[in-house]
mmCIF file of C-alpha atoms in Angstrom:
data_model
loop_
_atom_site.group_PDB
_atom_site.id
_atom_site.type_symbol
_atom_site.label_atom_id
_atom_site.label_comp_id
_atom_site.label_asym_id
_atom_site.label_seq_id
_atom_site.Cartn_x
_atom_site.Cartn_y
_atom_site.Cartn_z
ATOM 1 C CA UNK A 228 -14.936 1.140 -3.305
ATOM 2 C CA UNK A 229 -12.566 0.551 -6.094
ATOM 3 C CA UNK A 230 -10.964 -3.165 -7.437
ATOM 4 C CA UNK A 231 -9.628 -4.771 -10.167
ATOM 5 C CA UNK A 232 -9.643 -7.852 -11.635
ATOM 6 C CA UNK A 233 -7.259 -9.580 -13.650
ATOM 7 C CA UNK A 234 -8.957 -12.084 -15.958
ATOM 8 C CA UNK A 235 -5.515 -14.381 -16.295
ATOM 9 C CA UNK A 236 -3.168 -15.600 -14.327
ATOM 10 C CA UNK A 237 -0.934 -16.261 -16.781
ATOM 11 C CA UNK A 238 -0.623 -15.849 -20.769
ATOM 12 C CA UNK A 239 1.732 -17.309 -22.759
ATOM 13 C CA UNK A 240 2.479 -16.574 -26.385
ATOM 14 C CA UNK A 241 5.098 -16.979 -28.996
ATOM 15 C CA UNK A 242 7.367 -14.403 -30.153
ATOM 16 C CA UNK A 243 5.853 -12.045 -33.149
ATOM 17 C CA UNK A 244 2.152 -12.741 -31.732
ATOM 18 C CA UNK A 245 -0.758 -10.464 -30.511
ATOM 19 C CA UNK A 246 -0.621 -10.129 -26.461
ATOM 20 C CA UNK A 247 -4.257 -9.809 -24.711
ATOM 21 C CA UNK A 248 -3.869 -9.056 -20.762
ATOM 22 C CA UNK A 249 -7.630 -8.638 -19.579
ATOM 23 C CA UNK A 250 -8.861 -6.235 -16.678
ATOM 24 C CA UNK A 251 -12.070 -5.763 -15.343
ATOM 25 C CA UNK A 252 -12.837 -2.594 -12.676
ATOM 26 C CA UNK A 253 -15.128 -1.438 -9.969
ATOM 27 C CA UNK A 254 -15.271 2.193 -9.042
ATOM 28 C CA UNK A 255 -17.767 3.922 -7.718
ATOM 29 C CA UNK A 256 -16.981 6.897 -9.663
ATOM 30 C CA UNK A 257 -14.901 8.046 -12.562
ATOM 31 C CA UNK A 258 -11.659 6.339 -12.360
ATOM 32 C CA UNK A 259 -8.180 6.556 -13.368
ATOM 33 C CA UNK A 260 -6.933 3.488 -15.020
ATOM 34 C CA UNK A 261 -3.385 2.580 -15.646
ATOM 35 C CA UNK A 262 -1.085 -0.689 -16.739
ATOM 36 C CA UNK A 263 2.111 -1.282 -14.703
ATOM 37 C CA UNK A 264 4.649 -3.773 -15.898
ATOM 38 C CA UNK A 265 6.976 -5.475 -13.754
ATOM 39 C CA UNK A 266 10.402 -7.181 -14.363
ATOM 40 C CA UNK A 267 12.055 -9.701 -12.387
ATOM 41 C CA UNK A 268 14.037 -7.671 -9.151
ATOM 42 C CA UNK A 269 12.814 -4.197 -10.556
ATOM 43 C CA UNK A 270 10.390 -1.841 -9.545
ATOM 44 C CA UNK A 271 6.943 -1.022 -11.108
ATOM 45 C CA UNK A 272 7.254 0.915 -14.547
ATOM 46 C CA UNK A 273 4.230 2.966 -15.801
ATOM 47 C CA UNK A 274 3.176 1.442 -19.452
ATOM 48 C CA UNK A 275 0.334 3.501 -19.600
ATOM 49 C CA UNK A 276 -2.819 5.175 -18.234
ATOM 50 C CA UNK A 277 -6.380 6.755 -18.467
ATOM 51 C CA UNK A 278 -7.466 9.459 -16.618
ATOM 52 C CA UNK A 279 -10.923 10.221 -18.530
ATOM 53 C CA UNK A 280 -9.698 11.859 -22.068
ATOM 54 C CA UNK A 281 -9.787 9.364 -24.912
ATOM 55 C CA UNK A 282 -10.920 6.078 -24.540
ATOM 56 C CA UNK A 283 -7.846 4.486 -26.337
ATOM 57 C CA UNK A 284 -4.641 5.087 -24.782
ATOM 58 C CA UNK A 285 -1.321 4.076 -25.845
ATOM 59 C CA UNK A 286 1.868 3.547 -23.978
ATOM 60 C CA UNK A 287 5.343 2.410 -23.964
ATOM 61 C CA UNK A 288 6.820 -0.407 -26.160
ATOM 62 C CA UNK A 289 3.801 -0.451 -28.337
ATOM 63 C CA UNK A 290 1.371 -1.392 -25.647
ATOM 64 C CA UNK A 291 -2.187 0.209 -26.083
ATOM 65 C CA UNK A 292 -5.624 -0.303 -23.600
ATOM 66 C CA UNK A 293 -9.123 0.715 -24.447
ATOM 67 C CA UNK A 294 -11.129 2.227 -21.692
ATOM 68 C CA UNK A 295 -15.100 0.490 -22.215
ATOM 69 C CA UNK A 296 -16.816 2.062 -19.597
ATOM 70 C CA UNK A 297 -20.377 -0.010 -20.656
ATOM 71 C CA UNK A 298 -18.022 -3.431 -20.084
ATOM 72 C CA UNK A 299 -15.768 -1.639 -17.203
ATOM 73 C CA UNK A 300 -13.235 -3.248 -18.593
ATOM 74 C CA UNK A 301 -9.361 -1.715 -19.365
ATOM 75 C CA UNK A 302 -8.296 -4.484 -21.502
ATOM 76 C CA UNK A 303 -4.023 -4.210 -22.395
ATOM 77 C CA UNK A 304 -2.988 -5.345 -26.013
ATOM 78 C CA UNK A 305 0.625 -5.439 -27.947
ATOM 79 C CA UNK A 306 0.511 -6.330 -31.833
ATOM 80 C CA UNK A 307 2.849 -8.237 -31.587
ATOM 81 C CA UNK A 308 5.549 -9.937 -28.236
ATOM 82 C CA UNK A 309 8.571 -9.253 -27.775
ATOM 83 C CA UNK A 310 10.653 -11.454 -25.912
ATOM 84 C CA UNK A 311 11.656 -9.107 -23.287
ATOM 85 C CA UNK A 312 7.954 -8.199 -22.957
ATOM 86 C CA UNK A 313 8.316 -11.525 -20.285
ATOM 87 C CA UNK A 314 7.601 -9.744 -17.141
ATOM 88 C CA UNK A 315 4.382 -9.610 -14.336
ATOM 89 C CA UNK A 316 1.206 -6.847 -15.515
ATOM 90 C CA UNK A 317 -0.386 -5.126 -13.250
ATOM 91 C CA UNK A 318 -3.784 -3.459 -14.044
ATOM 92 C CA UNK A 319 -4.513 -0.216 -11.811
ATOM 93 C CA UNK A 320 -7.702 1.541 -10.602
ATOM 94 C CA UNK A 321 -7.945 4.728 -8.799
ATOM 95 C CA UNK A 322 -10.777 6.647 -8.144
ATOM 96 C CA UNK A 323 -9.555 9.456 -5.576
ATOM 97 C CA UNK A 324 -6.355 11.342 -5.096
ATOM 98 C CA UNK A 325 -4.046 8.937 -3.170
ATOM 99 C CA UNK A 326 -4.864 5.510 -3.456
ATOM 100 C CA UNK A 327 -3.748 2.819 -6.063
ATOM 101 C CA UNK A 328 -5.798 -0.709 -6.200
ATOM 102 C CA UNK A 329 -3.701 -3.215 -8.186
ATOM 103 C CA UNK A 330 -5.314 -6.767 -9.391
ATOM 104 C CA UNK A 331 -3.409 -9.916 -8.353
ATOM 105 C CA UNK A 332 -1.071 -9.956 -11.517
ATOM 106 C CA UNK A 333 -1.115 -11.402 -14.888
ATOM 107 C CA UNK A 334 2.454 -13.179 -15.848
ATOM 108 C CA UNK A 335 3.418 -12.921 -19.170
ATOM 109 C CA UNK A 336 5.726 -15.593 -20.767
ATOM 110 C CA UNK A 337 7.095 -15.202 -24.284
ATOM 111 C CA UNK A 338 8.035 -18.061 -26.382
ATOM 112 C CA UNK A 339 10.913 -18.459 -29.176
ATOM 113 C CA UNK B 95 16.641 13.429 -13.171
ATOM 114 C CA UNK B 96 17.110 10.903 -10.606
ATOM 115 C CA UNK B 97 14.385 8.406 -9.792
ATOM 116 C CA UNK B 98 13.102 6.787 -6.486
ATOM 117 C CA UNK B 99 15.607 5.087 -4.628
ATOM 118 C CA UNK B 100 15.328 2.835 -1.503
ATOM 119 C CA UNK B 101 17.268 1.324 0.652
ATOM 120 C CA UNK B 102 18.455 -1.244 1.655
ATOM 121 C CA UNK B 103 17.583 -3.310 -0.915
ATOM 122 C CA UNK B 104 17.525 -6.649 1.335
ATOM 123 C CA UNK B 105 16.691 -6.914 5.268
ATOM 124 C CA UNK B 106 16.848 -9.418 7.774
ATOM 125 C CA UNK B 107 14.917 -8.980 11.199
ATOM 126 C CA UNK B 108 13.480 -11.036 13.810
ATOM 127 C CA UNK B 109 9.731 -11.337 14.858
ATOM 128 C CA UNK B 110 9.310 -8.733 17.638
ATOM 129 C CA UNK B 111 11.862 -5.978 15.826
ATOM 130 C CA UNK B 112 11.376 -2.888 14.719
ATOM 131 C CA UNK B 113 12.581 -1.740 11.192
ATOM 132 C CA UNK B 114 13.370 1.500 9.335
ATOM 133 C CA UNK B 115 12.914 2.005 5.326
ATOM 134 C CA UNK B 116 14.227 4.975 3.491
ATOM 135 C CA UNK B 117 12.625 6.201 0.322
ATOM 136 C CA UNK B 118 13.898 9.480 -1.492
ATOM 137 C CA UNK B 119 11.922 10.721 -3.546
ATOM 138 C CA UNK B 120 12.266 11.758 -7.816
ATOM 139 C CA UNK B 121 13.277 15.278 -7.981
ATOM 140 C CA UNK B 122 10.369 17.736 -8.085
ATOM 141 C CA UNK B 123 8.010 15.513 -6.169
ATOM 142 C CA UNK B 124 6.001 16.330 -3.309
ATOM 143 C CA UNK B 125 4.171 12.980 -2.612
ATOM 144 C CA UNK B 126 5.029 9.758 -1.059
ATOM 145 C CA UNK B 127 3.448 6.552 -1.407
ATOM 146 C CA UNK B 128 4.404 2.864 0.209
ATOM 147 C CA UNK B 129 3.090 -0.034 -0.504
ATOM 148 C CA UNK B 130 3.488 -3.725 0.260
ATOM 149 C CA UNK B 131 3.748 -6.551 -2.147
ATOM 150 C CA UNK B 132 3.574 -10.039 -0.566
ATOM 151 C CA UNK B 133 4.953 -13.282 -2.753
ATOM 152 C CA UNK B 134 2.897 -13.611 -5.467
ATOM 153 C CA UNK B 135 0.617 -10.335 -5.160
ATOM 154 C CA UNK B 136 -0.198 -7.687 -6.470
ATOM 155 C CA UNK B 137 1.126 -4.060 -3.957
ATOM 156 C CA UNK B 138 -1.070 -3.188 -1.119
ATOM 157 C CA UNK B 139 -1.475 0.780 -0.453
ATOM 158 C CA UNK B 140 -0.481 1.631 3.188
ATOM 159 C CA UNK B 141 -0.191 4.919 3.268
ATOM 160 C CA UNK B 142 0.692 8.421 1.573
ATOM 161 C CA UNK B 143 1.927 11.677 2.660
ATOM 162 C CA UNK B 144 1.851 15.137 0.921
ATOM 163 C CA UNK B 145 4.174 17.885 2.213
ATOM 164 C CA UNK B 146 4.887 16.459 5.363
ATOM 165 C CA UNK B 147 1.433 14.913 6.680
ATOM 166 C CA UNK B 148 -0.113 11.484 5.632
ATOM 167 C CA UNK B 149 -3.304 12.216 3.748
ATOM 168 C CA UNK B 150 -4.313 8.802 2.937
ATOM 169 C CA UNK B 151 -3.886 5.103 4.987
ATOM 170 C CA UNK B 152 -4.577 1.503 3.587
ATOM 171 C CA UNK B 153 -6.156 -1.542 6.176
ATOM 172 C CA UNK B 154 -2.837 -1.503 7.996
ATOM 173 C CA UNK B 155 -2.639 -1.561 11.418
ATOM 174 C CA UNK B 156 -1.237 1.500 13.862
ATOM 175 C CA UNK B 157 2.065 -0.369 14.027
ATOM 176 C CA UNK B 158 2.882 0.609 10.111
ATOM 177 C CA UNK B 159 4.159 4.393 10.684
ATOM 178 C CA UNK B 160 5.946 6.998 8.183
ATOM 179 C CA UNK B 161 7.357 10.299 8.062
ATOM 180 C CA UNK B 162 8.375 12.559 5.261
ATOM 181 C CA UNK B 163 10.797 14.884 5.452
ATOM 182 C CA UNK B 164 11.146 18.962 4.106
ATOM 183 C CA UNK B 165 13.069 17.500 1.429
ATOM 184 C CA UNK B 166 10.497 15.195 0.714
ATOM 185 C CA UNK B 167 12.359 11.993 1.297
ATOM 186 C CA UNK B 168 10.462 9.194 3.641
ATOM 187 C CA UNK B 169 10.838 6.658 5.965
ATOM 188 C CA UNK B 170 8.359 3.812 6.857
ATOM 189 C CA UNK B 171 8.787 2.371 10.143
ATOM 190 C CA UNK B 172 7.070 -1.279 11.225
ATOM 191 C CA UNK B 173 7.288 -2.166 14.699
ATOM 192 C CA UNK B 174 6.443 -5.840 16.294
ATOM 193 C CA UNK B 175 7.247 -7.887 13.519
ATOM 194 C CA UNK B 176 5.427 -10.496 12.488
ATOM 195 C CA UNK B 177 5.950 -13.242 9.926
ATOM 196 C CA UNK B 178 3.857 -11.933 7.996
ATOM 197 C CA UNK B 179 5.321 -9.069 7.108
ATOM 198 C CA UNK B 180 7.568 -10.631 5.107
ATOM 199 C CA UNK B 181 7.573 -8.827 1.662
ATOM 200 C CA UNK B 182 8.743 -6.227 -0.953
ATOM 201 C CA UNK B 183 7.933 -2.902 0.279
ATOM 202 C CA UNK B 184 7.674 -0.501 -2.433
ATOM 203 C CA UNK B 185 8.410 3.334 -2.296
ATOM 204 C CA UNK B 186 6.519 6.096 -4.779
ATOM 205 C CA UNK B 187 6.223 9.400 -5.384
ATOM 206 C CA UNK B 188 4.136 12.192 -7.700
ATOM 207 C CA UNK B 189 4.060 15.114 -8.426
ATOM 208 C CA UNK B 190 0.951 15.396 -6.345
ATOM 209 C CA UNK B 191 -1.132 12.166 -6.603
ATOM 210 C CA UNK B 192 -2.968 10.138 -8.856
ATOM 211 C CA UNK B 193 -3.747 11.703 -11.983
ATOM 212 C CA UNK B 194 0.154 12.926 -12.248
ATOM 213 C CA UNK B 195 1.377 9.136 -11.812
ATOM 214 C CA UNK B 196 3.842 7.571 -9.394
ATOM 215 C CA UNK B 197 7.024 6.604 -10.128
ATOM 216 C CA UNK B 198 7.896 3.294 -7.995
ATOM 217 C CA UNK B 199 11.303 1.980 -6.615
ATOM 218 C CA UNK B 200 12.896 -1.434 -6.951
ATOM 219 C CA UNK B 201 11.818 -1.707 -3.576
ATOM 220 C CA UNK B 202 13.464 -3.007 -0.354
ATOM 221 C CA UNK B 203 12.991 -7.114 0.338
ATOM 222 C CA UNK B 204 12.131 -7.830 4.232
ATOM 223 C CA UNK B 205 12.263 -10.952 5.561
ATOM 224 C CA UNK B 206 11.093 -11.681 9.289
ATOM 225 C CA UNK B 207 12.519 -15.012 10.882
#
């Protein structure tokens, strides 16, 4: 069975500031990983994901997650926030050919 | 290259109903994904289809149904509404599954009075 779950509810941060989102996963075998964002009224966009090549992966708008397979953990991290970085995170886990299992949601609010 | 749309983008139906949700597809994709996000969730698969026939189904019961179409375009049907299905139902597609990615819709809003 495959879950994730989302460390935070909610993370705030001020503009110009490192952004930690934290995941935890359970799979019961090699999964794909992946980071979705999600803006007010829009759909899901793909930030990034991890499908068993190298451990760090980077995506969109300067996001970047590390795959720690001895932690399970698929933690999501931005140097520095943005304010239109404001938006819900969803961490991903997949570990068969159809199925996506999302975590509850992490909201991220950015502060001027 | 066009995206997934949906529509509509709002609905209004009454417990007991039956609805219809259209989903076409990004060009070039074969697969079909919906899912359902409640208030404050995160999406909840329901099912997926790949040229033509579903090859995967969430915890949903028999009264979530789907079809996809030869040009790979989708409906999901719901029949008996209940409150609870009150949500943002959320359309993807792939080139064939996981590892490719989905790319979602903006979804289409239900609400069941």
């Amino acid at each position: 069975a495959q879950s994730v779950t989302q460390l935070d509810s909610h993370v705030s941060v001020s503009e110009g500031t490192p952004v930690l989102l934290r995941c935890n996963y359970s799979s019961s075998y090699s999964p794909s990983l992946f980071w979705y964002v999600q803006h007010p009224n829009k759909g899901l966009q793909l930030l990034l994901k991890y499908t068993s090549a190298a451990t760090l992966v980077k995506g969109i708008n300067g996001f970047e997650a590390e795959f720690k397979k001895s932690e399970t953990s698929f933690h999501l991290t931005k140097p520095s926030a943005h304010m239109s970085d404001a938006a819900e995170y969803f961490c991903v886990v997949s570990d068969n050919d159809y199925k996506l299992s999302f975590g509850a949601g992490t909201t991220v609010t950015v502060r001027a | 290259e066009t995206g997934v749309t949906q529509s509509p983008t709002h609905l209004i139906k009454t417990r007991g109903q039956q609805v219809t949700l259209r989903c076409s597809s990004q060009s070039g994709h074969n697969t079909v994904s919906w899912y359902q996000q409640a208030l404050g969730q995160g999406p909840q698969f329901i099912f997926q289809y790949y040229r033509e026939e579903e090859n995967g189904r969430g915890n949903f019961p028999p009264r979530f149904s789907g079809l996809q179409f030869p040009n790979y375009s989708s409906e999901l049907n719901v029949n008996a509404l209940e409150l609870d299905d009150s949500a943002l139902y959320l359309c993807a597609s792939s080139l064939a599954g996981v590892v490719y990615g989905y790319t979602f819709g903006s979804g289409t809003r239900l609400t069941v009075v």
